[in-house]
């Protein structure tokens, strides 16, 4: 199995920045992709960004393009989400995920991001 530990959430003013980190351990070799979903109160969980195991394929939701950057440090088995120019609508719980082939995703514990106006 894979365990995911998230960090980096917090409270920030509009226009500020945060960097989320997701450290993976366990059967990491089986993971095809990792990334981040977010869920705001009363809304469905939505995909924010993803990165393939080799780092060659990266996808972003349209609403974060140009503001967020996903990256990975394979030596540390960690995926990062650098979030710049944050907006109040970015307020949500952010969940790291790891996607193994043909099975359900693994999930981190979630970290709260709150952007005040």
PDB file of C-alpha atoms in Angstrom:
ATOM      1  CA  UNK A   1       0.000   0.000   0.000  1.00  0.00           C
ATOM      2  CA  UNK A   2       0.883   3.672  -0.297  1.00  0.00           C
ATOM      3  CA  UNK A   3       0.731   6.235   2.485  1.00  0.00           C
ATOM      4  CA  UNK A   4       0.454   9.961   1.721  1.00  0.00           C
ATOM      5  CA  UNK A   5       1.215  12.730   4.213  1.00  0.00           C
ATOM      6  CA  UNK A   6       0.271  16.297   3.288  1.00  0.00           C
ATOM      7  CA  UNK A   7       1.592  19.580   4.631  1.00  0.00           C
ATOM      8  CA  UNK A   8       1.701  23.266   3.759  1.00  0.00           C
ATOM      9  CA  UNK A   9      -1.877  24.476   4.065  1.00  0.00           C
ATOM     10  CA  UNK A  10      -2.820  27.608   5.925  1.00  0.00           C
ATOM     11  CA  UNK A  11      -4.408  31.041   5.862  1.00  0.00           C
ATOM     12  CA  UNK A  12      -3.254  33.597   3.301  1.00  0.00           C
ATOM     13  CA  UNK A  13      -4.434  36.926   1.918  1.00  0.00           C
ATOM     14  CA  UNK A  14      -5.624  37.341  -1.656  1.00  0.00           C
ATOM     15  CA  UNK A  15      -2.596  37.377  -3.956  1.00  0.00           C
ATOM     16  CA  UNK A  16      -0.442  35.403  -1.560  1.00  0.00           C
ATOM     17  CA  UNK A  17       1.314  32.087  -2.026  1.00  0.00           C
ATOM     18  CA  UNK A  18       1.450  28.670  -0.418  1.00  0.00           C
ATOM     19  CA  UNK A  19       3.325  25.489  -1.230  1.00  0.00           C
ATOM     20  CA  UNK A  20       1.714  22.149  -0.524  1.00  0.00           C
ATOM     21  CA  UNK A  21       3.777  18.991  -0.173  1.00  0.00           C
ATOM     22  CA  UNK A  22       2.728  15.360  -0.344  1.00  0.00           C
ATOM     23  CA  UNK A  23       5.236  12.763   0.836  1.00  0.00           C
ATOM     24  CA  UNK A  24       4.633   9.201  -0.332  1.00  0.00           C
ATOM     25  CA  UNK A  25       5.840   5.977   1.208  1.00  0.00           C
ATOM     26  CA  UNK A  26       5.158   2.280   0.717  1.00  0.00           C
ATOM     27  CA  UNK A  27       4.704   0.641  -2.687  1.00  0.00           C
ATOM     28  CA  UNK A  28       5.584   3.766  -4.614  1.00  0.00           C
ATOM     29  CA  UNK A  29       6.758   1.855  -7.679  1.00  0.00           C
ATOM     30  CA  UNK A  30       3.164   0.931  -8.497  1.00  0.00           C
ATOM     31  CA  UNK A  31       1.950   4.541  -8.798  1.00  0.00           C
ATOM     32  CA  UNK A  32       1.114   5.834 -12.288  1.00  0.00           C
ATOM     33  CA  UNK A  33       0.365   9.439 -11.364  1.00  0.00           C
ATOM     34  CA  UNK A  34      -0.020  11.763  -8.413  1.00  0.00           C
ATOM     35  CA  UNK A  35      -1.729  15.079  -7.945  1.00  0.00           C
ATOM     36  CA  UNK A  36      -4.198  17.199  -6.048  1.00  0.00           C
ATOM     37  CA  UNK A  37      -7.948  17.481  -5.785  1.00  0.00           C
ATOM     38  CA  UNK A  38      -9.771  20.119  -3.793  1.00  0.00           C
ATOM     39  CA  UNK A  39     -13.207  20.328  -2.233  1.00  0.00           C
ATOM     40  CA  UNK A  40     -14.928  23.471  -1.032  1.00  0.00           C
ATOM     41  CA  UNK A  41     -17.942  23.384   1.306  1.00  0.00           C
ATOM     42  CA  UNK A  42     -21.088  22.398  -0.573  1.00  0.00           C
ATOM     43  CA  UNK A  43     -19.190  21.572  -3.758  1.00  0.00           C
ATOM     44  CA  UNK A  44     -17.957  18.393  -5.398  1.00  0.00           C
ATOM     45  CA  UNK A  45     -14.323  17.384  -5.292  1.00  0.00           C
ATOM     46  CA  UNK A  46     -12.474  18.651  -8.373  1.00  0.00           C
ATOM     47  CA  UNK A  47      -9.106  17.878  -9.911  1.00  0.00           C
ATOM     48  CA  UNK A  48      -6.537  20.665  -9.583  1.00  0.00           C
ATOM     49  CA  UNK A  49      -3.368  19.194 -11.100  1.00  0.00           C
ATOM     50  CA  UNK A  50      -1.687  15.883 -11.854  1.00  0.00           C
ATOM     51  CA  UNK A  51       1.779  14.656 -12.754  1.00  0.00           C
ATOM     52  CA  UNK A  52       2.852  11.286 -14.137  1.00  0.00           C
ATOM     53  CA  UNK A  53       5.294   9.062 -12.297  1.00  0.00           C
ATOM     54  CA  UNK A  54       8.127  10.116 -14.593  1.00  0.00           C
ATOM     55  CA  UNK A  55       7.139  13.776 -14.572  1.00  0.00           C
ATOM     56  CA  UNK A  56       6.610  13.867 -18.330  1.00  0.00           C
ATOM     57  CA  UNK A  57       2.855  14.447 -18.332  1.00  0.00           C
ATOM     58  CA  UNK A  58       1.377  17.347 -16.375  1.00  0.00           C
ATOM     59  CA  UNK A  59      -2.205  18.566 -16.389  1.00  0.00           C
ATOM     60  CA  UNK A  60      -3.857  21.568 -14.752  1.00  0.00           C
ATOM     61  CA  UNK A  61      -7.406  22.688 -14.307  1.00  0.00           C
ATOM     62  CA  UNK A  62      -8.099  25.785 -16.397  1.00  0.00           C
ATOM     63  CA  UNK A  63      -8.726  27.937 -13.350  1.00  0.00           C
ATOM     64  CA  UNK A  64      -5.196  27.402 -11.978  1.00  0.00           C
ATOM     65  CA  UNK A  65      -3.130  27.576 -15.179  1.00  0.00           C
ATOM     66  CA  UNK A  66      -0.457  30.237 -14.877  1.00  0.00           C
ATOM     67  CA  UNK A  67      -0.835  30.393 -11.090  1.00  0.00           C
ATOM     68  CA  UNK A  68      -0.158  26.872  -9.785  1.00  0.00           C
ATOM     69  CA  UNK A  69       2.801  24.608 -10.535  1.00  0.00           C
ATOM     70  CA  UNK A  70       2.987  20.910  -9.762  1.00  0.00           C
ATOM     71  CA  UNK A  71       6.378  19.218  -9.490  1.00  0.00           C
ATOM     72  CA  UNK A  72       7.994  16.190  -7.947  1.00  0.00           C
ATOM     73  CA  UNK A  73      11.249  15.320  -6.230  1.00  0.00           C
ATOM     74  CA  UNK A  74      11.774  11.619  -6.807  1.00  0.00           C
ATOM     75  CA  UNK A  75      14.719  11.488  -4.399  1.00  0.00           C
ATOM     76  CA  UNK A  76      12.361  12.558  -1.607  1.00  0.00           C
ATOM     77  CA  UNK A  77       9.274  10.753  -2.983  1.00  0.00           C
ATOM     78  CA  UNK A  78       7.418  14.027  -2.663  1.00  0.00           C
ATOM     79  CA  UNK A  79       5.035  15.950  -4.924  1.00  0.00           C
ATOM     80  CA  UNK A  80       4.633  19.704  -4.536  1.00  0.00           C
ATOM     81  CA  UNK A  81       1.956  22.178  -5.503  1.00  0.00           C
ATOM     82  CA  UNK A  82       3.207  25.760  -5.624  1.00  0.00           C
ATOM     83  CA  UNK A  83       0.197  28.074  -5.471  1.00  0.00           C
ATOM     84  CA  UNK A  84       0.687  31.729  -6.398  1.00  0.00           C
ATOM     85  CA  UNK A  85      -1.745  34.610  -6.864  1.00  0.00           C
ATOM     86  CA  UNK A  86      -4.270  32.895  -4.629  1.00  0.00           C
ATOM     87  CA  UNK A  87      -7.910  33.930  -4.808  1.00  0.00           C
ATOM     88  CA  UNK A  88     -10.785  33.491  -2.337  1.00  0.00           C
ATOM     89  CA  UNK A  89     -12.311  30.916  -4.682  1.00  0.00           C
ATOM     90  CA  UNK A  90      -9.227  28.752  -4.109  1.00  0.00           C
ATOM     91  CA  UNK A  91     -10.394  28.204  -0.527  1.00  0.00           C
ATOM     92  CA  UNK A  92     -10.911  24.472  -0.034  1.00  0.00           C
ATOM     93  CA  UNK A  93      -9.527  21.337   1.516  1.00  0.00           C
ATOM     94  CA  UNK A  94      -6.775  20.074  -0.765  1.00  0.00           C
ATOM     95  CA  UNK A  95      -6.283  16.316  -1.022  1.00  0.00           C
ATOM     96  CA  UNK A  96      -3.212  14.669  -2.438  1.00  0.00           C
ATOM     97  CA  UNK A  97      -3.856  11.486  -4.397  1.00  0.00           C
ATOM     98  CA  UNK A  98      -1.810   8.671  -5.851  1.00  0.00           C
ATOM     99  CA  UNK A  99      -3.233   6.596  -8.700  1.00  0.00           C
ATOM    100  CA  UNK A 100      -2.205   2.961  -9.090  1.00  0.00           C
ATOM    101  CA  UNK A 101      -3.126   1.087 -12.284  1.00  0.00           C
ATOM    102  CA  UNK A 102      -6.613  -0.462 -12.318  1.00  0.00           C
ATOM    103  CA  UNK A 103      -7.378   0.180  -8.633  1.00  0.00           C
ATOM    104  CA  UNK A 104      -8.806   2.943  -6.456  1.00  0.00           C
ATOM    105  CA  UNK A 105      -6.713   5.988  -5.616  1.00  0.00           C
ATOM    106  CA  UNK A 106      -4.830   6.468  -2.392  1.00  0.00           C
ATOM    107  CA  UNK A 107      -5.604   9.711  -0.574  1.00  0.00           C
ATOM    108  CA  UNK A 108      -3.808  12.030   1.800  1.00  0.00           C
ATOM    109  CA  UNK A 109      -5.473  13.338   4.933  1.00  0.00           C
ATOM    110  CA  UNK A 110      -6.270  16.723   3.400  1.00  0.00           C
ATOM    111  CA  UNK A 111      -4.962  20.179   4.236  1.00  0.00           C
ATOM    112  CA  UNK A 112      -7.045  23.345   4.568  1.00  0.00           C
ATOM    113  CA  UNK A 113      -6.254  26.321   2.339  1.00  0.00           C
ATOM    114  CA  UNK A 114      -8.090  29.519   3.219  1.00  0.00           C
ATOM    115  CA  UNK A 115      -7.710  32.689   1.147  1.00  0.00           C
ATOM    116  CA  UNK A 116      -9.180  35.832   2.650  1.00  0.00           C
ATOM    117  CA  UNK A 117     -10.232  38.892   0.684  1.00  0.00           C
TER     118      UNK A 117
END
